């Protein structure tokens, strides 16, 4: 598609085969299609749930039936495992053995060296 323009006229044509070289007052433009970038909206991401916990009891562990014993490299990982576990309200972590225990309640406790009980905060 071509577009010819002068001070007094404007012409649109499919081809530019019949150019009149004696017409000096026209400027010819070639109209080309360009593909616009495709807009892909970003998928909304929810902010991660913050891990909030408080020290419940030091040098002890919750007694009773645990929900899980996940592998945890550190206290933060143990807390995140509790946050992800349905029904988890308490987690006990041993920094020396990297032991992590998740429980739904902690009404009974027992003494255990190097183990601390934490209560998970509001979800």
PDB file of C-alpha atoms in Angstrom:
ATOM      1  CA  UNK A   1       0.000   0.000   0.000  1.00  0.00           C
ATOM      2  CA  UNK A   2       1.346   3.420  -0.975  1.00  0.00           C
ATOM      3  CA  UNK A   3       0.440   6.910   0.075  1.00  0.00           C
ATOM      4  CA  UNK A   4       1.258   9.915  -2.118  1.00  0.00           C
ATOM      5  CA  UNK A   5       1.031  13.380  -0.689  1.00  0.00           C
ATOM      6  CA  UNK A   6       1.290  16.891  -2.109  1.00  0.00           C
ATOM      7  CA  UNK A   7       0.266  20.341  -0.914  1.00  0.00           C
ATOM      8  CA  UNK A   8      -3.116  19.926  -2.621  1.00  0.00           C
ATOM      9  CA  UNK A   9      -3.716  16.166  -2.984  1.00  0.00           C
ATOM     10  CA  UNK A  10      -3.516  12.873  -1.169  1.00  0.00           C
ATOM     11  CA  UNK A  11      -3.635   9.553  -3.052  1.00  0.00           C
ATOM     12  CA  UNK A  12      -3.716   5.977  -1.802  1.00  0.00           C
ATOM     13  CA  UNK A  13      -2.766   3.103  -4.146  1.00  0.00           C
ATOM     14  CA  UNK A  14      -2.077  -0.635  -3.904  1.00  0.00           C
ATOM     15  CA  UNK A  15       1.081  -0.468  -6.009  1.00  0.00           C
ATOM     16  CA  UNK A  16       3.635   2.079  -7.035  1.00  0.00           C
ATOM     17  CA  UNK A  17       4.089   0.862 -10.627  1.00  0.00           C
ATOM     18  CA  UNK A  18       3.030   4.011 -12.465  1.00  0.00           C
ATOM     19  CA  UNK A  19       5.296   6.634 -10.940  1.00  0.00           C
ATOM     20  CA  UNK A  20       5.232   9.819 -12.925  1.00  0.00           C
ATOM     21  CA  UNK A  21       8.755  11.189 -12.653  1.00  0.00           C
ATOM     22  CA  UNK A  22       7.569  14.637 -13.818  1.00  0.00           C
ATOM     23  CA  UNK A  23       5.338  15.124 -10.752  1.00  0.00           C
ATOM     24  CA  UNK A  24       7.775  16.932  -8.471  1.00  0.00           C
ATOM     25  CA  UNK A  25       5.339  18.139  -5.829  1.00  0.00           C
ATOM     26  CA  UNK A  26       4.366  14.633  -4.556  1.00  0.00           C
ATOM     27  CA  UNK A  27       6.092  12.672  -1.821  1.00  0.00           C
ATOM     28  CA  UNK A  28       5.478   8.912  -1.889  1.00  0.00           C
ATOM     29  CA  UNK A  29       5.345   6.844   1.266  1.00  0.00           C
ATOM     30  CA  UNK A  30       5.215   3.069   1.523  1.00  0.00           C
ATOM     31  CA  UNK A  31       2.746   1.935   4.173  1.00  0.00           C
ATOM     32  CA  UNK A  32       4.026  -1.234   5.786  1.00  0.00           C
ATOM     33  CA  UNK A  33       2.379  -3.298   8.442  1.00  0.00           C
ATOM     34  CA  UNK A  34       4.287  -3.792  11.624  1.00  0.00           C
ATOM     35  CA  UNK A  35       3.355  -6.369  14.164  1.00  0.00           C
ATOM     36  CA  UNK A  36       2.751  -4.807  17.514  1.00  0.00           C
ATOM     37  CA  UNK A  37       4.063  -6.686  20.536  1.00  0.00           C
ATOM     38  CA  UNK A  38       1.473  -8.917  22.116  1.00  0.00           C
ATOM     39  CA  UNK A  39       0.476  -7.802  25.570  1.00  0.00           C
ATOM     40  CA  UNK A  40       0.315 -10.674  28.017  1.00  0.00           C
ATOM     41  CA  UNK A  41      -0.975  -9.605  31.401  1.00  0.00           C
ATOM     42  CA  UNK A  42       1.103 -10.818  34.320  1.00  0.00           C
ATOM     43  CA  UNK A  43      -0.532 -13.385  36.547  1.00  0.00           C
ATOM     44  CA  UNK A  44      -1.235 -11.739  39.892  1.00  0.00           C
ATOM     45  CA  UNK A  45       0.843 -13.205  42.669  1.00  0.00           C
ATOM     46  CA  UNK A  46      -0.236 -13.198  46.260  1.00  0.00           C
ATOM     47  CA  UNK A  47       2.218 -11.940  48.807  1.00  0.00           C
ATOM     48  CA  UNK A  48       3.635 -14.787  50.858  1.00  0.00           C
ATOM     49  CA  UNK A  49       2.056 -15.315  54.235  1.00  0.00           C
ATOM     50  CA  UNK A  50       4.439 -13.903  56.824  1.00  0.00           C
ATOM     51  CA  UNK A  51       5.800 -16.350  59.369  1.00  0.00           C
ATOM     52  CA  UNK A  52       4.906 -15.089  62.833  1.00  0.00           C
ATOM     53  CA  UNK A  53       5.722 -17.171  65.897  1.00  0.00           C
ATOM     54  CA  UNK A  54       6.539 -16.728  69.572  1.00  0.00           C
ATOM     55  CA  UNK A  55       8.715 -18.706  71.954  1.00  0.00           C
ATOM     56  CA  UNK A  56       6.412 -21.012  73.916  1.00  0.00           C
ATOM     57  CA  UNK A  57       8.780 -23.025  76.077  1.00  0.00           C
ATOM     58  CA  UNK A  58      12.545 -23.563  76.095  1.00  0.00           C
ATOM     59  CA  UNK A  59      14.336 -26.904  76.604  1.00  0.00           C
ATOM     60  CA  UNK A  60      11.133 -28.888  76.064  1.00  0.00           C
ATOM     61  CA  UNK A  61       9.082 -30.515  73.321  1.00  0.00           C
ATOM     62  CA  UNK A  62       5.311 -30.923  72.880  1.00  0.00           C
ATOM     63  CA  UNK A  63       4.137 -34.346  73.988  1.00  0.00           C
ATOM     64  CA  UNK A  64       1.402 -36.184  72.160  1.00  0.00           C
ATOM     65  CA  UNK A  65       0.805 -37.238  68.596  1.00  0.00           C
ATOM     66  CA  UNK A  66       2.796 -35.058  66.185  1.00  0.00           C
ATOM     67  CA  UNK A  67       1.336 -34.024  62.846  1.00  0.00           C
ATOM     68  CA  UNK A  68       4.681 -34.415  61.050  1.00  0.00           C
ATOM     69  CA  UNK A  69       8.467 -34.511  61.356  1.00  0.00           C
ATOM     70  CA  UNK A  70       9.586 -32.478  58.331  1.00  0.00           C
ATOM     71  CA  UNK A  71      13.209 -32.056  57.331  1.00  0.00           C
ATOM     72  CA  UNK A  72      14.220 -28.535  58.332  1.00  0.00           C
ATOM     73  CA  UNK A  73      17.586 -26.879  57.833  1.00  0.00           C
ATOM     74  CA  UNK A  74      16.833 -24.179  60.394  1.00  0.00           C
ATOM     75  CA  UNK A  75      14.212 -22.674  62.683  1.00  0.00           C
ATOM     76  CA  UNK A  76      12.693 -20.638  59.832  1.00  0.00           C
ATOM     77  CA  UNK A  77      12.220 -23.769  57.665  1.00  0.00           C
ATOM     78  CA  UNK A  78      10.553 -25.587  60.565  1.00  0.00           C
ATOM     79  CA  UNK A  79       8.178 -22.648  61.058  1.00  0.00           C
ATOM     80  CA  UNK A  80       7.366 -22.510  57.354  1.00  0.00           C
ATOM     81  CA  UNK A  81       6.589 -26.260  57.446  1.00  0.00           C
ATOM     82  CA  UNK A  82       4.166 -25.625  60.338  1.00  0.00           C
ATOM     83  CA  UNK A  83       2.547 -22.766  58.436  1.00  0.00           C
ATOM     84  CA  UNK A  84       1.998 -25.094  55.458  1.00  0.00           C
ATOM     85  CA  UNK A  85       0.723 -28.027  57.547  1.00  0.00           C
ATOM     86  CA  UNK A  86      -3.052 -28.056  58.054  1.00  0.00           C
ATOM     87  CA  UNK A  87      -3.892 -27.880  61.754  1.00  0.00           C
ATOM     88  CA  UNK A  88      -0.381 -27.022  62.931  1.00  0.00           C
ATOM     89  CA  UNK A  89      -0.280 -24.545  65.817  1.00  0.00           C
ATOM     90  CA  UNK A  90       3.057 -25.414  67.492  1.00  0.00           C
ATOM     91  CA  UNK A  91       6.471 -26.455  66.258  1.00  0.00           C
ATOM     92  CA  UNK A  92       9.473 -27.687  68.188  1.00  0.00           C
ATOM     93  CA  UNK A  93      12.962 -27.292  66.786  1.00  0.00           C
ATOM     94  CA  UNK A  94      16.343 -28.620  67.851  1.00  0.00           C
ATOM     95  CA  UNK A  95      19.216 -26.579  66.446  1.00  0.00           C
ATOM     96  CA  UNK A  96      21.802 -29.292  67.148  1.00  0.00           C
ATOM     97  CA  UNK A  97      19.968 -32.186  65.456  1.00  0.00           C
ATOM     98  CA  UNK A  98      17.875 -30.009  63.075  1.00  0.00           C
ATOM     99  CA  UNK A  99      14.857 -31.914  64.393  1.00  0.00           C
ATOM    100  CA  UNK A 100      11.470 -30.399  63.651  1.00  0.00           C
ATOM    101  CA  UNK A 101       8.167 -31.560  65.117  1.00  0.00           C
ATOM    102  CA  UNK A 102       4.753 -30.116  64.199  1.00  0.00           C
ATOM    103  CA  UNK A 103       1.756 -30.411  66.532  1.00  0.00           C
ATOM    104  CA  UNK A 104      -1.798 -29.092  66.687  1.00  0.00           C
ATOM    105  CA  UNK A 105      -1.714 -28.549  70.454  1.00  0.00           C
ATOM    106  CA  UNK A 106       0.848 -28.374  73.223  1.00  0.00           C
ATOM    107  CA  UNK A 107      -1.040 -28.898  76.471  1.00  0.00           C
ATOM    108  CA  UNK A 108       1.505 -31.503  77.603  1.00  0.00           C
ATOM    109  CA  UNK A 109       5.253 -31.045  77.365  1.00  0.00           C
ATOM    110  CA  UNK A 110       8.345 -33.051  78.200  1.00  0.00           C
ATOM    111  CA  UNK A 111      11.912 -31.974  78.873  1.00  0.00           C
ATOM    112  CA  UNK A 112      14.329 -32.290  75.970  1.00  0.00           C
ATOM    113  CA  UNK A 113      17.805 -30.793  75.757  1.00  0.00           C
ATOM    114  CA  UNK A 114      18.359 -28.285  72.940  1.00  0.00           C
ATOM    115  CA  UNK A 115      14.725 -28.238  71.846  1.00  0.00           C
ATOM    116  CA  UNK A 116      12.506 -25.166  71.895  1.00  0.00           C
ATOM    117  CA  UNK A 117       8.748 -24.953  71.399  1.00  0.00           C
ATOM    118  CA  UNK A 118       7.256 -22.120  69.330  1.00  0.00           C
ATOM    119  CA  UNK A 119       3.613 -21.166  68.877  1.00  0.00           C
ATOM    120  CA  UNK A 120       2.572 -20.181  65.393  1.00  0.00           C
ATOM    121  CA  UNK A 121       1.036 -16.715  65.162  1.00  0.00           C
ATOM    122  CA  UNK A 122      -2.086 -15.637  63.272  1.00  0.00           C
ATOM    123  CA  UNK A 123      -2.395 -16.956  59.715  1.00  0.00           C
TER     124      UNK A 123
END
